[in-house]
Coordinates of C-alpha atoms and ligand atoms in Angstrom, one line a residue:
X7 CA -46.6 133.4 -66.9
X8 CA -42.8 133.1 -66.2
X9 CA -40.5 132.6 -69.2
X10 CA -37.9 129.9 -68.8
X11 CA -34.7 130.0 -70.7
X12 CA -33.4 126.5 -71.3
X13 CA -29.9 125.2 -71.6
X14 CA -30.0 125.2 -75.4
X15 CA -31.0 128.9 -75.5
X16 CA -34.6 128.2 -76.3
X17 CA -37.2 129.8 -74.1
X18 CA -40.6 128.6 -73.2
X19 CA -43.6 130.0 -71.3
X20 CA -44.4 128.1 -68.1
X21 CA -48.1 128.3 -67.2
X22 CA -48.7 129.8 -63.8
X23 CA -48.2 127.2 -61.1
X24 CA -46.6 124.6 -63.3
X25 CA -43.4 123.0 -62.0
X26 CA -40.1 123.4 -63.8
X27 CA -40.0 119.7 -64.4
X28 CA -42.8 119.9 -66.9
X29 CA -40.6 121.4 -69.5
X30 CA -37.4 119.4 -68.8
X31 CA -36.5 116.0 -70.4
X32 CA -37.8 112.9 -68.8
X33 CA -34.4 111.6 -67.6
X34 CA -34.0 114.7 -65.4
X35 CA -34.1 113.9 -61.7
X36 CA -33.8 117.5 -60.5
X37 CA -33.3 121.0 -62.0
X38 CA -30.9 123.9 -61.8
X39 CA -32.8 127.1 -61.8
X40 CA -30.7 130.2 -62.0
X41 CA -27.8 128.0 -60.8
X42 CA -29.7 126.7 -57.7
X43 CA -30.4 123.0 -57.4
X44 CA -34.1 122.4 -56.9
X45 CA -36.7 119.7 -57.2
X46 CA -38.5 119.1 -60.5
X47 CA -41.7 120.1 -58.6
X48 CA -40.3 123.6 -58.0
X49 CA -42.5 126.4 -59.3
X50 CA -40.4 129.3 -60.5
X51 CA -42.0 132.6 -59.3
X52 CA -40.5 134.6 -62.1
X53 CA -38.5 134.4 -65.3
X54 CA -35.4 132.2 -64.9
X55 CA -32.8 130.0 -66.5
X56 CA -33.5 126.3 -66.1
X57 CA -31.4 123.3 -66.8
X58 CA -32.1 119.6 -66.2
X59 CA -29.9 117.7 -63.7
X60 CA -29.2 114.3 -65.2
X61 CA -28.5 111.2 -62.9
X62 CA -25.0 110.7 -64.2
X63 CA -23.6 114.2 -63.7
X64 CA -22.0 115.2 -60.4
X65 CA -25.0 117.1 -59.1
X66 CA -27.3 114.3 -60.2
X67 CA -25.3 111.7 -58.4
X68 CA -25.4 113.9 -55.3
X69 CA -29.2 114.0 -55.5
X70 CA -29.5 110.3 -56.1
X71 CA -27.2 109.4 -53.2
X72 CA -28.9 111.8 -50.9
X73 CA -32.3 110.3 -51.9
X74 CA -31.0 106.8 -51.3
X75 CA -29.9 107.8 -47.8
X76 CA -33.5 108.7 -47.1
X77 CA -34.8 105.4 -48.4
X78 CA -32.1 103.6 -46.2
X79 CA -33.3 105.2 -43.0
X80 CA -36.9 104.7 -44.0
X81 CA -36.2 100.9 -44.6
X82 CA -34.5 100.6 -41.2
X83 CA -37.4 102.4 -39.5
X84 CA -39.8 99.9 -41.2
X85 CA -37.8 96.9 -40.1
X86 CA -37.0 98.1 -36.6
X87 CA -39.9 100.3 -35.3
X88 CA -38.6 102.7 -32.7
X89 CA -35.4 103.5 -34.7
X90 CA -34.1 107.0 -34.1
X91 CA -32.5 108.5 -37.2
X92 CA -29.9 111.3 -37.0
X93 CA -28.3 112.4 -40.3
X94 CA -27.7 110.9 -43.7
X95 CA -25.6 112.9 -46.2
X96 CA -24.2 111.9 -49.6
X97 CA -20.5 111.3 -49.6
X98 CA -17.9 110.5 -52.3
X99 CA -19.3 107.5 -54.3
X100 CA -22.2 107.0 -52.0
X101 CA -24.1 107.9 -48.8
X102 CA -24.5 106.9 -45.2
X103 CA -27.1 107.3 -42.5
X104 CA -26.4 107.4 -38.7
X105 CA -29.1 105.6 -36.8
X106 CA -29.9 104.5 -33.3
X107 CA -31.6 101.1 -33.5
X108 CA -33.6 99.4 -30.8
X109 CA -31.7 96.2 -31.5
X110 CA -28.1 95.1 -32.3
X111 CA -27.5 94.9 -36.1
X112 CA -24.6 93.5 -38.0
X113 CA -23.3 93.2 -41.6
X114 CA -25.6 90.2 -42.0
X115 CA -28.6 92.5 -41.7
X116 CA -27.6 94.6 -44.7
X117 CA -29.2 92.2 -47.1
X118 CA -32.5 92.5 -45.4
X119 CA -32.3 96.3 -45.2
X120 CA -31.4 96.4 -48.9
X121 CA -34.4 94.1 -49.8
X122 CA -36.7 96.5 -47.9
X123 CA -35.2 99.4 -49.8
X124 CA -35.9 97.7 -53.0
X125 CA -39.6 97.3 -52.0
X126 CA -39.7 101.1 -51.3
X127 CA -38.1 101.7 -54.8
X128 CA -40.6 99.3 -56.4
X129 CA -43.5 101.2 -54.8
X130 CA -42.2 104.4 -56.6
X131 CA -43.2 106.6 -53.7
X132 CA -43.1 110.4 -54.5
X133 CA -40.8 112.6 -52.5
X134 CA -43.0 115.4 -51.3
X135 CA -41.5 118.6 -50.1
X136 CA -43.3 120.3 -47.2
X137 CA -42.7 123.5 -45.3
X138 CA -43.5 123.4 -41.6
X139 CA -43.3 125.9 -38.8
X140 CA -40.8 125.0 -36.1
X141 CA -43.7 124.1 -33.8
X142 CA -45.1 121.7 -36.4
X143 CA -41.7 120.2 -37.1
X144 CA -41.3 119.5 -33.3
X145 CA -44.7 117.8 -33.5
X146 CA -43.8 115.8 -36.6
X147 CA -40.6 114.5 -35.0
X148 CA -42.0 114.0 -31.5
X149 CA -40.2 110.7 -31.1
X150 CA -37.1 111.7 -33.0
X151 CA -34.7 113.4 -30.5
X152 CA -31.9 113.9 -33.0
X153 CA -34.2 115.6 -35.5
X154 CA -35.6 117.8 -32.7
X155 CA -32.0 118.8 -31.7
X156 CA -31.4 119.8 -35.4
X157 CA -34.6 121.9 -35.5
X158 CA -33.4 123.6 -32.3
X159 CA -30.1 124.5 -34.0
X160 CA -31.5 125.9 -37.2
X161 CA -28.5 128.1 -37.9
X162 CA -26.4 124.9 -38.5
X163 CA -27.5 125.1 -42.1
X164 CA -28.8 121.6 -42.0
X165 CA -32.3 123.0 -42.5
X166 CA -33.5 126.3 -43.9
X167 CA -32.9 129.2 -41.5
X168 CA -35.7 131.1 -39.8
X169 CA -39.0 129.8 -38.7
X170 CA -39.7 127.6 -41.7
X171 CA -38.4 124.1 -41.7
X172 CA -38.4 122.0 -44.8
X173 CA -39.3 118.3 -44.7
X174 CA -39.3 115.7 -47.3
X175 CA -41.9 112.9 -47.0
X176 CA -42.4 109.8 -48.9
X177 CA -45.2 107.5 -47.9
X178 CA -45.6 108.1 -44.2
X179 CA -41.9 108.7 -43.5
X180 CA -40.4 112.2 -43.2
X181 CA -37.0 113.6 -42.9
X182 CA -35.8 117.1 -42.2
X183 CA -34.0 118.2 -45.3
X184 CA -33.2 121.1 -47.7
X185 CA -33.4 118.8 -50.7
X186 CA -33.6 118.5 -53.6
X187 CA -34.6 115.0 -54.1
X188 CA -35.5 112.7 -57.0
X189 CA -39.2 113.0 -57.8
X190 CA -39.9 109.5 -56.6
X191 CA -38.1 106.5 -55.2
X192 CA -38.5 104.6 -58.4
X193 CA -35.7 106.7 -59.8
X194 CA -33.1 104.9 -57.7
X195 CA -31.9 102.3 -60.2
X196 CA -28.7 101.1 -58.8
X197 CA -27.6 101.1 -55.1
X198 CA -26.0 98.7 -52.7
X199 CA -25.3 98.8 -48.9
X200 CA -21.6 98.4 -48.2
X201 CA -20.8 98.3 -44.5
X202 CA -21.6 99.2 -40.9
X203 CA -19.6 101.3 -38.6
X204 CA -20.0 103.2 -35.3
X205 CA -20.1 107.0 -35.2
X206 CA -20.7 109.4 -32.3
X207 CA -23.6 111.8 -32.7
X208 CA -22.1 115.1 -33.9
X209 CA -18.7 113.4 -33.8
X210 CA -18.7 114.0 -30.0
X211 CA -17.3 111.3 -27.8
X212 CA -19.6 112.3 -24.9
X213 CA -22.7 111.8 -27.1
X214 CA -24.4 108.5 -28.0
X215 CA -22.6 106.1 -30.3
X216 CA -24.8 105.6 -33.4
X217 CA -24.8 102.9 -36.1
X218 CA -23.6 104.3 -39.4
X219 CA -24.7 102.3 -42.5
X220 CA -22.8 103.0 -45.7
X221 CA -24.1 102.5 -49.2
X222 CA -23.3 103.4 -52.8
X223 CA -25.6 104.6 -55.5
X224 CA -25.2 105.2 -59.2
X225 CA -27.2 106.3 -62.2
X226 CA -27.3 102.9 -63.8
X227 CA -26.6 99.2 -62.8
X228 CA -23.6 99.2 -65.2
X229 CA -22.0 102.1 -63.3
X230 CA -22.6 100.3 -60.0
X231 CA -21.0 97.1 -61.4
X232 CA -18.0 99.1 -62.6
X233 CA -17.6 100.8 -59.2
X234 CA -17.7 97.4 -57.4
X235 CA -15.1 96.1 -59.8
X236 CA -12.9 99.2 -59.1
X237 CA -13.2 98.6 -55.4
X238 CA -12.2 94.9 -55.8
X239 CA -9.2 96.0 -57.9
X240 CA -8.3 98.6 -55.3
X241 CA -8.4 96.0 -52.6
X242 CA -6.1 93.7 -54.4
X243 CA -3.7 96.7 -54.8
X244 CA -4.0 97.9 -51.2
X245 CA -0.5 99.1 -50.2
X246 CA -0.9 97.8 -46.7
X247 CA -1.5 94.3 -47.9
X248 CA 1.1 94.4 -50.6
X249 CA 3.6 96.1 -48.3
X250 CA 3.3 93.1 -46.0
X251 CA 3.4 90.5 -48.8
X252 CA 6.4 92.1 -50.4
X253 CA 8.1 92.7 -47.0
X254 CA 8.6 96.4 -47.5
X255 CA 7.5 98.0 -44.2
X256 CA 5.5 97.5 -41.0
X257 CA 3.9 99.5 -38.2
X258 CA 4.7 97.7 -35.0
X259 CA 2.5 98.5 -32.0
X260 CA 5.5 99.6 -29.9
X261 CA 6.2 102.5 -32.3
X262 CA 2.8 104.0 -32.0
X263 CA 0.1 104.7 -34.6
X264 CA 1.2 106.4 -37.8
X265 CA 4.9 105.5 -37.4
X266 CA 6.4 103.0 -39.7
X267 CA 9.7 101.0 -40.2
X268 CA 11.1 100.1 -43.6
X269 CA 12.5 96.6 -44.0
X270 CA 15.5 95.8 -46.2
X271 CA 13.4 95.5 -49.4
X272 CA 11.6 98.7 -48.6
X273 CA 15.0 100.3 -47.9
X274 CA 16.3 99.5 -51.4
X275 CA 13.0 100.7 -53.0
X276 CA 13.4 104.0 -51.1
X277 CA 17.0 104.3 -52.1
X278 CA 16.1 104.0 -55.8
X279 CA 13.3 106.5 -55.4
X280 CA 15.3 109.0 -53.3
X281 CA 18.5 108.8 -55.4
X282 CA 16.5 109.5 -58.6
X283 CA 14.8 112.5 -57.1
X284 CA 17.8 113.9 -55.4
X285 CA 20.1 113.5 -58.4
X286 CA 17.6 115.2 -60.7
X287 CA 17.3 118.1 -58.3
X288 CA 21.1 118.6 -58.4
X289 CA 21.0 118.5 -62.2
X290 CA 18.3 121.2 -62.1
X291 CA 20.3 123.6 -60.0
X292 CA 19.0 122.8 -56.5
X293 CA 21.4 122.6 -53.5
X294 CA 21.1 119.8 -50.9
X295 CA 20.8 120.8 -47.2
X296 CA 20.3 118.8 -44.0
X297 CA 18.5 120.0 -40.9
X298 CA 17.7 118.6 -37.5
X299 CA 14.3 117.2 -36.3
X300 CA 13.7 119.6 -33.4
X301 CA 14.1 123.3 -32.7
X302 CA 13.5 125.8 -30.0
X303 CA 10.0 127.4 -29.6
X304 CA 11.3 130.8 -30.7
X305 CA 11.7 129.4 -34.3
X306 CA 8.1 128.3 -34.4
X307 CA 6.9 131.5 -32.9
X308 CA 8.6 133.5 -35.6
X309 CA 7.4 131.3 -38.3
X310 CA 3.8 131.5 -37.1
X311 CA 3.5 127.7 -36.7
X312 CA 2.7 127.9 -33.0
X313 CA -0.1 130.3 -33.7
X314 CA -1.6 128.6 -36.7
X315 CA -0.4 125.0 -36.8
X316 CA 0.0 124.0 -33.2
X317 CA -2.8 121.5 -33.2
X318 CA -0.9 119.4 -35.7
X319 CA 2.3 119.6 -33.7
X320 CA 3.5 117.2 -31.0
X321 CA 3.7 118.8 -27.5
X322 CA 7.1 120.3 -26.6
X323 CA 10.0 118.8 -24.8
X324 CA 11.7 120.9 -22.1
X325 CA 15.4 121.5 -21.2
X326 CA 17.3 124.3 -19.6
X327 CA 17.0 126.4 -22.8
X328 CA 13.3 126.2 -22.8
X329 CA 10.8 124.3 -25.0
X330 CA 11.8 122.3 -28.1
X331 CA 9.3 121.2 -30.8
X332 CA 9.6 118.4 -33.2
X333 CA 9.3 119.9 -36.7
X334 CA 6.0 119.7 -38.6
X335 CA 7.6 121.5 -41.6
X336 CA 11.1 122.1 -42.9
X337 CA 10.6 125.7 -44.1
X338 CA 12.0 127.7 -41.1
X339 CA 15.2 125.6 -41.1
X340 CA 15.8 126.5 -44.7
X341 CA 15.2 130.1 -43.9
X342 CA 17.9 129.9 -41.2
X343 CA 20.4 128.5 -43.8
X344 CA 19.5 131.4 -46.1
X345 CA 20.1 133.9 -43.3
X346 CA 23.4 132.4 -42.2
X347 CA 25.2 135.1 -44.3
X348 CA 24.5 138.3 -46.1
X349 CA 23.0 137.4 -49.5
X350 CA 23.3 139.4 -52.7
X351 CA 21.1 139.3 -55.8
X352 CA 23.9 137.2 -57.4
X353 CA 23.1 134.4 -54.9
X354 CA 19.5 134.2 -56.2
X355 CA 17.6 132.2 -57.0
X356 CA 18.7 129.9 -54.1
X357 CA 17.0 126.5 -54.3
X358 CA 17.4 124.6 -51.0
X359 CA 16.4 121.0 -51.2
X360 CA 16.0 118.3 -48.5
X361 CA 14.4 114.9 -48.0
X362 CA 13.2 116.3 -44.7
X363 CA 11.6 114.1 -42.1
X364 CA 8.7 115.8 -40.3
X365 CA 6.2 114.8 -37.6
X366 CA 2.5 115.8 -37.5
X367 CA 0.1 114.8 -34.8
X368 CA -2.7 113.7 -37.1
X369 CA -5.9 112.6 -35.6
X370 CA -6.0 108.9 -34.8
X371 CA -9.1 108.3 -36.9
X372 CA -7.5 110.1 -39.9
X373 CA -4.5 107.7 -40.0
X374 CA -4.5 105.3 -43.0
X375 CA -1.6 103.0 -43.8
X376 CA 1.2 105.1 -45.3
X377 CA -1.2 107.5 -46.9
X378 CA -1.9 109.4 -43.7
X379 CA 0.9 109.0 -41.1
X380 CA 2.5 110.9 -38.3
X381 CA 6.2 110.7 -39.2
X382 CA 7.1 111.2 -42.9
X383 CA 9.8 112.4 -45.2
X384 CA 8.9 115.2 -47.6
X385 CA 10.8 115.9 -50.9
X386 CA 10.8 119.5 -49.7
X387 CA 12.5 122.4 -51.4
X388 CA 12.4 126.1 -50.9
X389 CA 13.2 128.5 -53.7
X390 CA 14.2 131.9 -52.5
X391 CA 14.3 134.4 -55.3
X392 CA 13.7 138.0 -56.3
X393 CA 10.1 139.0 -57.3
X394 CA 11.3 139.3 -60.9
X395 CA 12.5 135.7 -60.9
X396 CA 9.3 134.3 -59.4
X397 CA 7.3 133.3 -62.4
X398 CA 10.2 131.6 -64.1
X399 CA 11.0 129.6 -61.0
X400 CA 7.4 128.4 -60.6
X401 CA 7.4 127.4 -64.3
X402 CA 10.6 125.4 -63.8
X403 CA 8.9 123.6 -60.8
X404 CA 5.9 122.7 -63.1
X405 CA 8.4 121.4 -65.6
X406 CA 10.3 119.3 -63.1
X407 CA 6.9 118.0 -61.7
X408 CA 5.9 116.7 -65.2
X409 CA 9.3 115.1 -65.7
X410 CA 9.4 113.3 -62.4
X411 CA 5.8 112.1 -62.4
X412 CA 6.1 111.2 -66.0
X413 CA 8.9 108.8 -65.1
X414 CA 6.4 106.8 -63.0
X415 CA 3.8 106.8 -65.8
X416 CA 1.7 109.6 -64.4
X417 CA 0.5 112.1 -67.0
X418 CA -2.3 114.7 -67.7
X419 CA -2.5 116.3 -64.2
X420 CA -5.6 117.9 -62.9
X421 CA -4.3 121.3 -61.7
X422 CA -6.0 123.4 -59.0
X423 CA -5.0 127.0 -58.0
X424 CA -6.2 127.6 -54.4
X425 CA -6.4 131.1 -53.1
X426 CA -5.8 132.2 -49.5
X427 CA -8.0 130.9 -46.7
X428 CA -9.5 133.1 -44.0
X429 CA -6.8 132.3 -41.5
X430 CA -3.6 133.6 -42.7
X431 CA -0.3 135.2 -41.7
X432 CA 0.1 137.4 -44.8
X433 CA -1.5 140.8 -45.8
X434 CA -4.1 140.8 -48.5
X435 CA -1.6 142.7 -50.7
X436 CA 1.0 139.9 -50.4
X437 CA -1.7 137.3 -51.0
X438 CA -2.7 139.0 -54.2
X439 CA 0.9 139.2 -55.5
X440 CA 1.4 135.5 -54.7
X441 CA -1.8 134.4 -56.4
X442 CA -0.9 136.6 -59.4
X443 CA 2.5 134.9 -59.8
X444 CA 1.0 131.4 -59.7
X445 CA -1.6 132.4 -62.2
X446 CA 0.9 134.0 -64.5
X447 CA 3.0 130.8 -64.4
X448 CA 0.0 128.6 -65.1
X449 CA -1.1 130.8 -68.0
X450 CA 2.4 130.7 -69.5
X451 CA 2.7 127.0 -69.0
X452 CA -0.5 126.5 -71.1
X453 CA -1.6 123.8 -68.6
X454 CA -5.3 123.7 -68.0
X455 CA -6.3 124.5 -64.3
X456 CA -9.2 125.2 -62.1
X457 CA -9.6 127.8 -59.4
X458 CA -10.5 126.9 -55.7
X459 CA -11.3 129.8 -53.6
X460 CA -9.9 129.9 -50.0
X461 CA -8.3 126.4 -50.0
X462 CA -4.7 127.6 -49.8
X463 CA -2.2 127.1 -46.9
X464 CA -2.1 129.6 -44.1
X465 CA 1.0 131.3 -45.5
X466 CA 0.1 131.5 -49.1
X467 CA -1.9 130.4 -52.1
X468 CA -0.9 127.2 -53.8
X469 CA -1.1 125.1 -57.0
X470 CA -1.8 121.4 -56.6
X471 CA -1.3 118.7 -59.2
X472 CA -3.5 115.6 -59.0
X473 CA -2.6 112.6 -61.1
X474 CA -4.7 109.6 -62.1
X475 CA -3.3 106.1 -61.3
X476 CA -3.6 102.9 -63.3
X477 CA -7.1 102.3 -62.1
X478 CA -8.4 105.8 -62.6
X479 CA -8.1 107.1 -59.0
X480 CA -7.0 110.7 -58.5
X481 CA -4.1 111.4 -56.1
X482 CA -3.0 114.8 -55.0
X483 CA 0.7 114.7 -55.2
X484 CA 2.5 117.9 -56.0
X485 CA 2.1 121.2 -54.2
X486 CA 3.6 124.6 -55.1
X487 CA 3.1 127.5 -52.7
X488 CA 4.1 131.1 -53.2
X489 CA 4.9 132.9 -50.0
X490 CA 5.6 136.6 -49.2
X491 CA 4.9 136.0 -45.5
X492 CA 7.8 134.0 -44.1
X493 CA 10.5 136.3 -45.7
X494 CA 8.8 139.2 -43.9
X495 CA 8.5 137.4 -40.6
X496 CA 12.2 136.2 -40.7
X497 CA 13.3 139.6 -42.1
X498 CA 15.0 137.8 -45.0
X499 CA 17.0 140.2 -47.2
X500 CA 19.3 140.4 -50.2
X501 CA 21.5 143.2 -51.4
X502 CA 20.3 144.3 -54.9
X503 CA 22.2 145.7 -57.8
X504 CA 21.3 149.1 -56.4
X505 CA 23.2 148.2 -53.2
X506 CA 20.0 148.5 -51.3
X507 CA 18.4 145.8 -49.1
X508 CA 15.4 144.0 -50.6
X509 CA 13.0 141.3 -49.5
X510 CA 13.1 138.0 -51.4
X511 CA 10.1 135.8 -52.1
X512 CA 9.9 132.1 -51.2
X513 CA 8.4 129.2 -53.1
X514 CA 7.5 126.1 -51.1
X515 CA 7.2 122.9 -53.1
X516 CA 7.0 119.2 -52.7
X517 CA 6.7 117.2 -55.9
X518 CA 6.1 113.7 -54.6
X519 CA 4.5 115.0 -51.4
X520 CA 6.1 112.6 -48.9
X521 CA 8.2 109.6 -49.8
X522 CA 5.9 107.4 -47.7
X523 CA 2.6 108.5 -49.2
X524 CA 4.1 108.5 -52.7
X525 CA 5.4 105.0 -52.1
X526 CA 1.9 103.9 -51.1
X527 CA 0.5 105.5 -54.3
X528 CA 3.2 103.8 -56.4
X529 CA 2.5 100.4 -54.9
X530 CA -1.2 100.7 -55.6
X531 CA -0.5 102.2 -59.1
X532 CA 1.7 99.3 -60.1
X533 CA -0.1 96.7 -58.0
X534 CA 3.3 95.9 -56.4
X535 CA 4.8 95.0 -59.8
X536 CA 7.4 97.8 -59.9
X537 CA 9.3 98.7 -63.0
X538 CA 12.8 97.1 -62.9
X539 CA 14.7 100.1 -61.6
X540 CA 12.4 100.3 -58.5
X541 CA 12.1 96.5 -57.9
X542 CA 13.9 95.5 -54.7
X543 CA 14.6 92.2 -56.3
X544 CA 15.2 92.2 -60.0
X545 CA 16.1 88.6 -60.9
X546 CA 15.1 85.4 -59.1
X547 CA 17.4 82.5 -59.8
X548 CA 15.8 79.1 -59.3
X549 CA 18.2 76.1 -59.2
X550 CA 16.4 72.9 -60.3
X551 CA 18.4 70.7 -57.8
X552 CA 21.0 71.1 -55.1
X553 CA 23.8 70.5 -57.6
X554 CA 22.8 73.6 -59.6
X555 CA 23.0 76.0 -56.6
X556 CA 26.7 76.7 -57.0
X557 CA 26.2 77.7 -60.6
X558 CA 23.2 79.9 -59.8
X559 CA 25.3 81.6 -57.1
X560 CA 28.0 82.3 -59.7
X561 CA 25.5 83.9 -62.1
X562 CA 24.0 86.0 -59.2
X563 CA 27.5 87.3 -58.4
X564 CA 28.0 88.4 -62.0
X565 CA 24.6 90.1 -62.0
X566 CA 25.4 91.9 -58.8
X567 CA 28.7 93.1 -60.4
X568 CA 26.7 94.6 -63.2
X569 CA 24.7 96.6 -60.6
X570 CA 21.6 94.4 -60.6
X571 CA 19.8 92.9 -57.6
X572 CA 19.5 89.1 -58.0
X573 CA 18.4 86.5 -55.4
X574 CA 18.9 82.7 -55.5
X575 CA 16.1 80.5 -54.1
X576 CA 18.0 77.8 -52.3
X577 CA 15.0 76.3 -50.7
X578 CA 14.3 72.5 -51.0
X579 CA 10.9 73.2 -52.8
X580 CA 10.1 71.9 -56.3
X581 CA 10.9 74.1 -59.3
X582 CA 7.1 74.7 -59.8
X583 CA 6.7 76.0 -56.3
X584 CA 9.8 78.2 -56.5
X585 CA 8.6 79.8 -59.7
X586 CA 5.3 80.5 -58.1
X587 CA 7.0 82.0 -55.1
X588 CA 9.0 84.3 -57.5
X589 CA 5.7 85.4 -59.1
X590 CA 4.1 86.2 -55.8
X591 CA 7.2 88.2 -54.9
X592 CA 6.6 90.1 -58.2
X593 CA 10.2 89.4 -59.3
X594 CA 10.5 91.0 -62.8
X595 CA 12.6 88.1 -64.2
X596 CA 13.0 84.5 -63.2
X597 CA 15.9 82.2 -64.4
X598 CA 15.5 78.5 -64.0
X599 CA 19.0 76.9 -63.7
X600 CA 19.4 73.2 -64.5
X601 CA 21.8 70.9 -66.3
X602 CA 20.8 72.3 -69.7
X603 CA 21.6 75.9 -68.7
X604 CA 24.9 74.9 -67.2
X605 CA 25.9 72.9 -70.3
X606 CA 24.8 75.4 -73.0
X607 CA 25.7 78.7 -71.3
X608 CA 22.3 80.2 -72.4
X609 CA 19.3 81.0 -70.3
X610 CA 15.6 80.6 -70.4
X611 CA 14.1 83.9 -69.2
X612 CA 10.7 84.1 -67.7
X613 CA 9.2 87.6 -67.3
X614 CA 6.4 88.8 -65.0
X615 CA 3.7 88.1 -67.6
X616 CA 4.9 84.5 -67.7
X617 CA 6.4 84.8 -71.2
X618 CA 9.3 82.4 -71.5
X619 CA 12.2 83.0 -73.9
X620 CA 14.8 80.3 -74.5
X621 CA 18.4 80.5 -75.6
X622 CA 19.1 84.0 -74.3
X623 CA 22.9 84.5 -73.9
X624 CA 23.8 85.6 -70.4
X625 CA 25.7 88.7 -71.5
X626 CA 22.8 89.8 -73.7
X627 CA 20.4 89.3 -70.7
X628 CA 22.6 91.4 -68.4
X629 CA 23.1 94.2 -71.0
X630 CA 19.3 94.4 -71.6
X631 CA 18.5 94.6 -67.9
X632 CA 21.1 97.2 -67.2
X633 CA 19.7 99.3 -70.0
X634 CA 16.1 98.8 -68.8
X635 CA 16.9 99.9 -65.3
X636 CA 19.2 102.8 -66.3
X637 CA 16.5 104.3 -68.5
X638 CA 13.8 103.6 -65.9
X639 CA 11.6 101.9 -68.5
X640 CA 8.1 101.1 -67.5
X641 CA 7.8 98.0 -69.6
X642 CA 9.8 94.8 -69.5
X643 CA 12.4 93.8 -72.1
X644 CA 11.3 91.2 -74.7
X645 CA 14.0 88.8 -75.5
X646 CA 13.3 87.5 -79.1
Ligands
ZN704 ZN1 -32.9 114.8 -47.9
ZN705 ZN1 7.9 125.1 -46.8

C-alpha cells in the first residue's frame, strides 16, 4: 500500500489500485504527484508526494483549457461529421483547436458550436485515459490523417515516446494526448468561443490551411465575465485606435509593414518623452552619443551578429567597399566610440547613451501596431566599466529604472533573471561571472526576482523588469544585460592603475525598451488621457461666438509664452459640440470664452473629468498648469 504525503504534511495510506484523486479535496481537477501533473485517476505505484491541482491556479487553468479544447473539437466533429482535427493546445487565457472542416464555417457558427459544447458539458462525460500501441493508434485514427502524422513522429513530444501512445476518450470521441485532463466534461464551468482564423498545418505554407477556432476558459463564470470585461477595456484602449483618433502616428502602405510615421501631435509627445529620459540620463552621469544607421559587414562579423542574429537583419546593400548592413542593435557602434582612443581606469565607468534607431526584419505575422515593429528607436545605453564597478553600475541602472517608470505611474515590477541560452558567443566562465554580477546586484537591491533558465540574450544573461498597467496587464519594459563577450571580441582595453592593459565589462540596458513600443504601452495605460506634461495639446480654448475668437487667441498666446500648449477651436460649431470635440481629443483642460469671461477677466475651467470650476484668475490657472507639467504630476489640478 503506497503512502501519500499530502501538501499539509499529513500522510495517508492509499489502498492498492486506488487513484490519487480519492484522497484529494473535491475541487481538485488534477493532481501533482512528485511534482508531475497527472490525472486524478492516476494510481501511484509507490510512495509519493501528492498535491491537488485546483481550477483557479496556473496548472489548473492549463488543464481546464486543454480539456475545453478537446470538447471544442468533439463538438465540431459532432456537428460536421468528416471533420479532421489536428492539434488543440491551451494558450494564454484560453485554447484553440486547428480543424479541417468539410464545410465553410464563419464566426456566425461559433454560437452553434458553443451550444453543442454545452451539451457535452451537461452530459458530464468522463475523460478516460488509454494507452494504445502505435498500431492500435493508427487503427483508432484511421480517418484522421493529422493524428496519424503525429503518431508517425512520436519524437515530437506531442505524445509519449516509444511504442505506447496515450489517448484520451470521452464518449466515443478520442484524441491523442499526454494529458492530464479534468475527470469529466462537467468540470468545465466557464468557457466561450472567441474567434476564427486560418492556420497552416505545422505552420508550413506548403501544407493545408486549417480553421483555427479560439476560445477562453476559466475556473468560474465570474472569472470569465471579468476577463471579457478586461478585453473590452483593452479594446477601448487599443493604441492603434487611439493613435488614429488622437492623430499621433500612422503606418502608410507605401512605407511597408512595421514602419511608422509620427504626426505633429505624436512628434510633441515624443519630444516630451525623449527630453525627459535624455536629460535624466545626463544628470545621472551618462554621455550622449550619435551613431549612423548602417555599417560595413566587418563590424557585424566581429560583433557576432551575422553569425547569431542574421535572420533578424535586413539583407545587405552593396557598394565598392563591400556589404553594408542596416543596424539591428547599437552596441557595436558604442564599442567603436570607446575604442577611438586609449582608455585608462580613470575614464571608467563610461556610460554611452543614445536614442538609437534600429531595424529588425520581424516576421510579418509577428508585427502588431507599435508593439512589434521593424524600425524603432531604443533608449539604449552601454556602460563600460571595470569588473569591480560592475555590481554598483547595475544597481544604479535598477535605481534609474524605478525612477523613470515611477514617473509614468508604474510600480512594483516583476523581475526575472534569465541565464544564458544554448546558443551563445561567450565562454561558460564569462557567462557565470555575468550571471553572478546580476544576481549580486539583485540581492543587494532587495528587489524580489525569479530565475528563468536559458532565456538570456546570445551574448549574456539579463534581468528583465515587467510592469503592470492600469488594467492589470504585464508589459516587459526594461532589460539589463551583462556582457563579457563583446569586450573580448572587440579587444576592448583600459590601462589600469598598475599600468597594465585590462579587459573592461559591458552592460547593455534599455529602460523603456523602444520609444515606439513604450509609447503604445503608455497610450493603453492612460487610455489616451496623458498626464499634462505628455499631452500634445494641454488647453483647448472654445470661443462662444466669432466675436470671442480674438480674445481666445490672445489668451492662447499668453499660455504659449508660459511654455504651455494651447489650441483655439475656431470652427463654426456650437459650444456644446466644441466641448465634446475637446473631450474626444482628451484635452486636459477646456476654457469656454464668452462675454462674461472677457468682461470679468476670470475663467471657467473644465477638466478631463468634466468638473467645472468658475472664477479662476488667469494667472493662477497658468501658474498651476506650469507646476503640474514641470513636476510631471499624474493627476489634474483642482481649482477650488
Ligand atoms: Zn488532451
Ligand atoms: Zn547593446
